[in-house]
GROMACS .gro file of C-alpha atoms in nm:
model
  268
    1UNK     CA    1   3.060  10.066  10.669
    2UNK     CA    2   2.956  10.311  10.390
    3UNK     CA    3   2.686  10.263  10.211
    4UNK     CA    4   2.655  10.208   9.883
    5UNK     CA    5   2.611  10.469   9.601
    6UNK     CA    6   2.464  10.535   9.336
    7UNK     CA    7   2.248  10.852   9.134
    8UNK     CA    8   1.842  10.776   9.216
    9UNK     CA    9   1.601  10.825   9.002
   10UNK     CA   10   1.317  11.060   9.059
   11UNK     CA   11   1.089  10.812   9.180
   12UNK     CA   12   1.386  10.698   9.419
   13UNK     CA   13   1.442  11.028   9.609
   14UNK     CA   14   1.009  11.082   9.667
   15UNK     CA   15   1.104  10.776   9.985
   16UNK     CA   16   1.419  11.002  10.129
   17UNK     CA   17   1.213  11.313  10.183
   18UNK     CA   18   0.862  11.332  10.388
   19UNK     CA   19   0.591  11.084  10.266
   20UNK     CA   20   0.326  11.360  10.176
   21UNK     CA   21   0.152  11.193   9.892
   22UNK     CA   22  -0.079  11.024  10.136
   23UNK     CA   23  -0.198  11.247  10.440
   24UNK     CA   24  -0.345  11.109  10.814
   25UNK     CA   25  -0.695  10.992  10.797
   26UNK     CA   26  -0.683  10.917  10.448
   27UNK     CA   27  -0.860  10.609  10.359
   28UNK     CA   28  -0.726  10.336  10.123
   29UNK     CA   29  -0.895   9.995   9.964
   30UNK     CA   30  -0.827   9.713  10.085
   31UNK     CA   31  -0.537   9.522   9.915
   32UNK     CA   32  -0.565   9.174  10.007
   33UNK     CA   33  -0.847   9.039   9.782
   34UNK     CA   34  -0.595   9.198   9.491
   35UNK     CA   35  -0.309   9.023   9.521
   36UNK     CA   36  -0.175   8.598   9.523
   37UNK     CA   37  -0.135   8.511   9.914
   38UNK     CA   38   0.245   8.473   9.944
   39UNK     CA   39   0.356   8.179  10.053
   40UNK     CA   40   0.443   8.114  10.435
   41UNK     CA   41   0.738   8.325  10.588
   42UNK     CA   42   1.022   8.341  10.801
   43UNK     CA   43   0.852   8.463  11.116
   44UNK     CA   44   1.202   8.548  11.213
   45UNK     CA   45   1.228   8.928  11.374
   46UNK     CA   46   1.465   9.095  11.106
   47UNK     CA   47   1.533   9.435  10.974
   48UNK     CA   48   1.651   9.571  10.666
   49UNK     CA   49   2.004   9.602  10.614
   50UNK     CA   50   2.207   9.897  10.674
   51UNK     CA   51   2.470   9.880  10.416
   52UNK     CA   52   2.158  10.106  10.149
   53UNK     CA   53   1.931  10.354  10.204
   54UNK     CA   54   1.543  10.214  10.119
   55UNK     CA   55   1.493  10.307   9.774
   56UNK     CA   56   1.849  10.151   9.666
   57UNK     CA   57   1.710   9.863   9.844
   58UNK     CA   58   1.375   9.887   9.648
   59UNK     CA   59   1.590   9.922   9.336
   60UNK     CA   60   1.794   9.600   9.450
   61UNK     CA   61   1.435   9.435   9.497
   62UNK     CA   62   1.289   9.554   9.131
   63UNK     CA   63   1.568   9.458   8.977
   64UNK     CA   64   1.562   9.094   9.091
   65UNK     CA   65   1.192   9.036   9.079
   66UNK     CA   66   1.269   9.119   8.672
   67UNK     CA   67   1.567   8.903   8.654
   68UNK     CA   68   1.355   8.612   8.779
   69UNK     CA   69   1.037   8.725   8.592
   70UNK     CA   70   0.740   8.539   8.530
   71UNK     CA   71   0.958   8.228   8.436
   72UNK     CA   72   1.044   8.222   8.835
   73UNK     CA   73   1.426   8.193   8.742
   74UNK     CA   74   1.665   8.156   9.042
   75UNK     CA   75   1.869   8.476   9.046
   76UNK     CA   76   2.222   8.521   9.239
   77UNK     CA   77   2.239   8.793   9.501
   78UNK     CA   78   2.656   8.863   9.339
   79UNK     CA   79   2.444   8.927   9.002
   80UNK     CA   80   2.186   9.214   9.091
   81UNK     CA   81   2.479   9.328   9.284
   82UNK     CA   82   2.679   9.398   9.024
   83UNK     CA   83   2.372   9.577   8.805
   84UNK     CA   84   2.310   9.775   9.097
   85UNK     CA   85   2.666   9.858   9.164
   86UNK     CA   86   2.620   9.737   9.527
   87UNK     CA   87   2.872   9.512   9.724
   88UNK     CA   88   2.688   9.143   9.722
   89UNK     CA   89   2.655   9.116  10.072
   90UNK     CA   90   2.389   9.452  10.034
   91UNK     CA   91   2.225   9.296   9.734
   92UNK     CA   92   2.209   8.949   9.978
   93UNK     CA   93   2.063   9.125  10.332
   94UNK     CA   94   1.814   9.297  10.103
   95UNK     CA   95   1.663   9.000   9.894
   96UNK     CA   96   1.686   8.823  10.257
   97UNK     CA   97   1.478   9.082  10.443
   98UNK     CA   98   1.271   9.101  10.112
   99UNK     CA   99   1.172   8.731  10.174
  100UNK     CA  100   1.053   8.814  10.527
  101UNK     CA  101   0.771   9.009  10.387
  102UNK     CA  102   0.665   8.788  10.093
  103UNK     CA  103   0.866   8.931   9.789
  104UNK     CA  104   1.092   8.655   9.742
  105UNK     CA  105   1.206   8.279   9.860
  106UNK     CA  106   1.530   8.102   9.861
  107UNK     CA  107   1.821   8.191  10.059
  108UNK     CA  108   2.216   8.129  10.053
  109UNK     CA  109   2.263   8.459   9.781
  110UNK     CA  110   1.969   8.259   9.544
  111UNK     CA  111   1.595   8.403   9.536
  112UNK     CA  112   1.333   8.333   9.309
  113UNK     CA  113   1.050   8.610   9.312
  114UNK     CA  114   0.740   8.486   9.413
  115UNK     CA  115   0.380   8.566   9.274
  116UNK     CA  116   0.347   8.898   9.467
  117UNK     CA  117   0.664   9.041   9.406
  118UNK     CA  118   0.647   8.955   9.057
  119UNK     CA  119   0.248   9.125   9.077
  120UNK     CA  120   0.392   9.476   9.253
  121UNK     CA  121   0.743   9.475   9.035
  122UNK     CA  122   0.528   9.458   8.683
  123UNK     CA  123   0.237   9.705   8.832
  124UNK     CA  124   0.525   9.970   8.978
  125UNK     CA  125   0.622  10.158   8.654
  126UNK     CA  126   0.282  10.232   8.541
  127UNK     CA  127   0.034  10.221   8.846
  128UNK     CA  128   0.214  10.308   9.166
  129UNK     CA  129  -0.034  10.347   9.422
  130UNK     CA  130  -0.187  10.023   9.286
  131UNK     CA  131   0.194   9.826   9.332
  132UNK     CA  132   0.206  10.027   9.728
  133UNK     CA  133  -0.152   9.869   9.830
  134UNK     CA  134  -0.068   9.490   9.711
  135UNK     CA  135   0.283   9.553   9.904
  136UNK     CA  136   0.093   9.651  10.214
  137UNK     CA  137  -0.151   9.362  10.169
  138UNK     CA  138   0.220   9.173  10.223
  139UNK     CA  139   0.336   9.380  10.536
  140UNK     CA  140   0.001   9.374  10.736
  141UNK     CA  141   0.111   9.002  10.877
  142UNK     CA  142   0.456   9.133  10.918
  143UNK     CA  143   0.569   9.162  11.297
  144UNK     CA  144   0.669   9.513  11.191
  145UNK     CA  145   0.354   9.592  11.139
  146UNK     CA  146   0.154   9.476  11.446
  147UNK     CA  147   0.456   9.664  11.670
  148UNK     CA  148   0.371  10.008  11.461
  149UNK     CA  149   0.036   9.979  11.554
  150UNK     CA  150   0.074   9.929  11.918
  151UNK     CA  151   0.376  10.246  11.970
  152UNK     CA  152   0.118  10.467  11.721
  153UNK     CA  153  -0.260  10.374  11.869
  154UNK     CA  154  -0.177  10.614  12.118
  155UNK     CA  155  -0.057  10.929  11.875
  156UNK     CA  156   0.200  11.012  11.656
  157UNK     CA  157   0.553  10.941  11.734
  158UNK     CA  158   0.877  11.086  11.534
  159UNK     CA  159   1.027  10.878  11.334
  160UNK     CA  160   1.376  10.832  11.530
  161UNK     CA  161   1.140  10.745  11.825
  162UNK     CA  162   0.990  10.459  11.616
  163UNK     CA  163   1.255  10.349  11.479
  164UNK     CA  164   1.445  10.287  11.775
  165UNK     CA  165   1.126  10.118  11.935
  166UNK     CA  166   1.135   9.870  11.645
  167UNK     CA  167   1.498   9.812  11.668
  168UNK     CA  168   1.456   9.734  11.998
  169UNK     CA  169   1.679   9.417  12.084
  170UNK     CA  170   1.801   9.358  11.732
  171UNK     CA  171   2.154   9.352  11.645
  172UNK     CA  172   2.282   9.633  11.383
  173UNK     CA  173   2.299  10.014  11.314
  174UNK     CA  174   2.037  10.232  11.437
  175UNK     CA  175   1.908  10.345  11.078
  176UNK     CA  176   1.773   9.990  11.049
  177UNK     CA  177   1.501  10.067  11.233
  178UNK     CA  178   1.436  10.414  10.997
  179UNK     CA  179   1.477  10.183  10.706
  180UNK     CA  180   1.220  10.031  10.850
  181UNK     CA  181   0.984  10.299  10.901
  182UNK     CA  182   1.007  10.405  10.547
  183UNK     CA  183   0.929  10.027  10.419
  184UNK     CA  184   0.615  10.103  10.624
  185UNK     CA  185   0.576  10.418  10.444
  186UNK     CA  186   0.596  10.291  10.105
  187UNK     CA  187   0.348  10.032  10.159
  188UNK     CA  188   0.070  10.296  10.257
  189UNK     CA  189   0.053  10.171  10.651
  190UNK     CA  190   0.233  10.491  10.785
  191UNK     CA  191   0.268  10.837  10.706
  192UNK     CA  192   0.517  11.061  10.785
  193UNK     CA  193   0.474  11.431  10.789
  194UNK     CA  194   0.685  11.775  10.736
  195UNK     CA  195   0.739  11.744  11.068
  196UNK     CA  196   0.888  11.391  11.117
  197UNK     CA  197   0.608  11.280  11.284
  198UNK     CA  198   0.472  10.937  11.185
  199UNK     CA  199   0.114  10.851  11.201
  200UNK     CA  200  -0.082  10.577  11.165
  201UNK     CA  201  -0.270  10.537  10.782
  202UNK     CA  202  -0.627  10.402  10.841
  203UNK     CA  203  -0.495  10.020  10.710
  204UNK     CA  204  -0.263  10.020  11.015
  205UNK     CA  205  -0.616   9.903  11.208
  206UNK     CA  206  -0.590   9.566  11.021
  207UNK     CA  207  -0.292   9.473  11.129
  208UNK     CA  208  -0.321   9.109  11.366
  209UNK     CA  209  -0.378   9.120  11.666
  210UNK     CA  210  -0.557   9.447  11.703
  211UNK     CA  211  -0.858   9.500  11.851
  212UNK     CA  212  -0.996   9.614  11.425
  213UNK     CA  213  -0.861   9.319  11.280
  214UNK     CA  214  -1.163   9.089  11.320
  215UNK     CA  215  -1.464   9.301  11.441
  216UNK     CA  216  -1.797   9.090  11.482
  217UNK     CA  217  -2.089   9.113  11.248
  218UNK     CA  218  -2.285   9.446  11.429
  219UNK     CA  219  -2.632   9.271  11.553
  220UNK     CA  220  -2.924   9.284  11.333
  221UNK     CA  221  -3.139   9.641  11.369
  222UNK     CA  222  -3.496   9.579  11.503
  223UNK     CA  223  -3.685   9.645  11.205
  224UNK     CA  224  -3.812  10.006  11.198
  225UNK     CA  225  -4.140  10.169  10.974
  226UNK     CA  226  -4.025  10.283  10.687
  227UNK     CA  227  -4.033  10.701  10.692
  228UNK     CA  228  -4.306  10.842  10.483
  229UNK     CA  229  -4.136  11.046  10.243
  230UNK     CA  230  -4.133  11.419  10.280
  231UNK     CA  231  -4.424  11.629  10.184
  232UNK     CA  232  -4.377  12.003  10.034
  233UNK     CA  233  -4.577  12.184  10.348
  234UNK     CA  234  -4.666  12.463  10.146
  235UNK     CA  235  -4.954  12.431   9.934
  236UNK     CA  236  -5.234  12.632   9.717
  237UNK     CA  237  -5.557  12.467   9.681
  238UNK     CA  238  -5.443  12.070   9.727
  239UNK     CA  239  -5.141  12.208   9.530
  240UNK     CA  240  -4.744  12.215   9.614
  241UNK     CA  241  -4.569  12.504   9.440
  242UNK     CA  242  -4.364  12.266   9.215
  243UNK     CA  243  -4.708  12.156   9.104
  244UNK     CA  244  -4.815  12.521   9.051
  245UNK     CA  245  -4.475  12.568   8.859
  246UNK     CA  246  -4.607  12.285   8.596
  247UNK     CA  247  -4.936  12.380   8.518
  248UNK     CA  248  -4.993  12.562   8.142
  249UNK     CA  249  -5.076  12.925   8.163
  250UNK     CA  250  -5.441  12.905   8.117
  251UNK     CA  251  -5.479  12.627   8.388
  252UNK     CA  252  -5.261  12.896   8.628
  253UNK     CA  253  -5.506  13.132   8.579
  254UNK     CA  254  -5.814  12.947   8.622
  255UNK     CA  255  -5.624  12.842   8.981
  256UNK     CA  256  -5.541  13.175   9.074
  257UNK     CA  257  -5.944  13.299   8.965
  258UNK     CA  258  -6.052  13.004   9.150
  259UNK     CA  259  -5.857  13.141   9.496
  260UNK     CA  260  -6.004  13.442   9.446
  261UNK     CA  261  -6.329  13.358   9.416
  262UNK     CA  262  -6.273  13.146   9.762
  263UNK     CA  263  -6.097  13.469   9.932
  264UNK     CA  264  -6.390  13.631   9.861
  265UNK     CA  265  -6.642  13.352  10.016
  266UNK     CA  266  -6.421  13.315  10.367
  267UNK     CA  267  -6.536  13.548  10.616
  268UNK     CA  268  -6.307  13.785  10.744
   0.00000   0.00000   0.00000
């Protein structure tokens, strides 16, 4: 099965090269207190389709969420298809595996967009990194998510490795599972690197289920003296040299006869 066509835009073709925007260790904000808690979710172990790369499937999932707008219209599947000059059965397994993770409901080639995708498809155009954090506040209860974190806790992996160990016992084409990996990308929970290495971004940790997810409150400190603050060591006569630095000219002088006049008093 080919799959389908069709020129991408510049913001399309950042997702089919390496994901250096956001390099390992990097921290991000936490996305969930920003964004509508999507309603529940097939729990359902599914992959994206193979019939379009991921950004034609992110352009099938745009397209949709701003078909069925804040109004929450029901939009068919054969509809986007046709603006997105995909086959309907692409436009269908997308908005399907697009439910999975919170973006839409409905089912049968109907989908209405639901608060979150509706949040992420308006924020997208003009605040990007903004739009990638509320979609990973979506995938961190995705079972994609919690199976990253357990193949990448150890080290990195490449990317055909990972994507075959999330495949793993689910039916269609291999690149599933790299369609995958790049959904993972784009929502800031992976990184992958000039070398086709994918490592774990610092949100990855949050994921259910790990041993970060829920850490207990750390035990109150036994209370400690406060330190006395710091005191300049070096000093002239009771006074620190920033003192020395303030004092008006005639008061300098009157310091500097006064240390004389005790240099000359000490015995030797």
């Amino acid at each position: 099965m080919q799959q389908d066509k069709k020129a991408l835009t510049p913001m399309e073709n950042m997702f089919s090269q390496a994901d250096s925007s956001a390099p390992a260790g990097t921290a991000f904000p936490d996305a969930s207190a920003n964004v509508t808690a999507p309603p529940a979710f097939c729990s359902e172990r599914t992959t994206p389709t193979d019939r379009a790369s991921q950004p034609r499937q992110w352009s099938v999932y745009l397209t949709a969420a701003r078909r069925s707008g804040v109004q929450r219209r029901t939009v068919a599947s054969a509809d986007v298809a046709r603006i997105e000059e995909v086959t309907t059965e692409t436009a269908t397994q997308t908005l399907r595996f697009c439910t999975h993770v919170g973006l839409f409901t409905g089912g049968r080639g109907k989908f209405v967009v639901t608060d979150a995708g509706w949040s992420i498809a308006q924020l997208w155009p003009e605040e990007e990194t903004h739009a990638r954090l509320q979609l990973q506040a979506l995938f961190l209860p995705h079972w994609s998510a919690e199976k990253t974190w357990k193949a990448l806790r150890g080290g990195p992996m490449p990317v055909d490795e990972l994507a075959k160990y999330l495949q793993h016992g689910l039916p269609g084409k291999p690149r599933r599972g790299v369609y995958l990996v790049e959904w993972l990308a784009l929502a800031l929970l992976v990184h992958r690197d000039r070398q086709n290495l994918v490592w774990p971004a610092p949100a990855l940790s949050g994921v259910p289920g790990s041993e970060n997810a829920e850490c207990p409150a750390p035990a109150p400190e036994s209370e400690q003296p406060e330190p006395e603050p710091e005191l300049e060591l070096d000093t002239l006569m009771g006074m620190t040299n920033s003192t020395l630095r303030e004092l008006p000219p005639e008061r300098y002088r009157a310091v500097l006869d006064s240390l004389a006049q005790v240099l000359e008093l000490t015995p030797a």
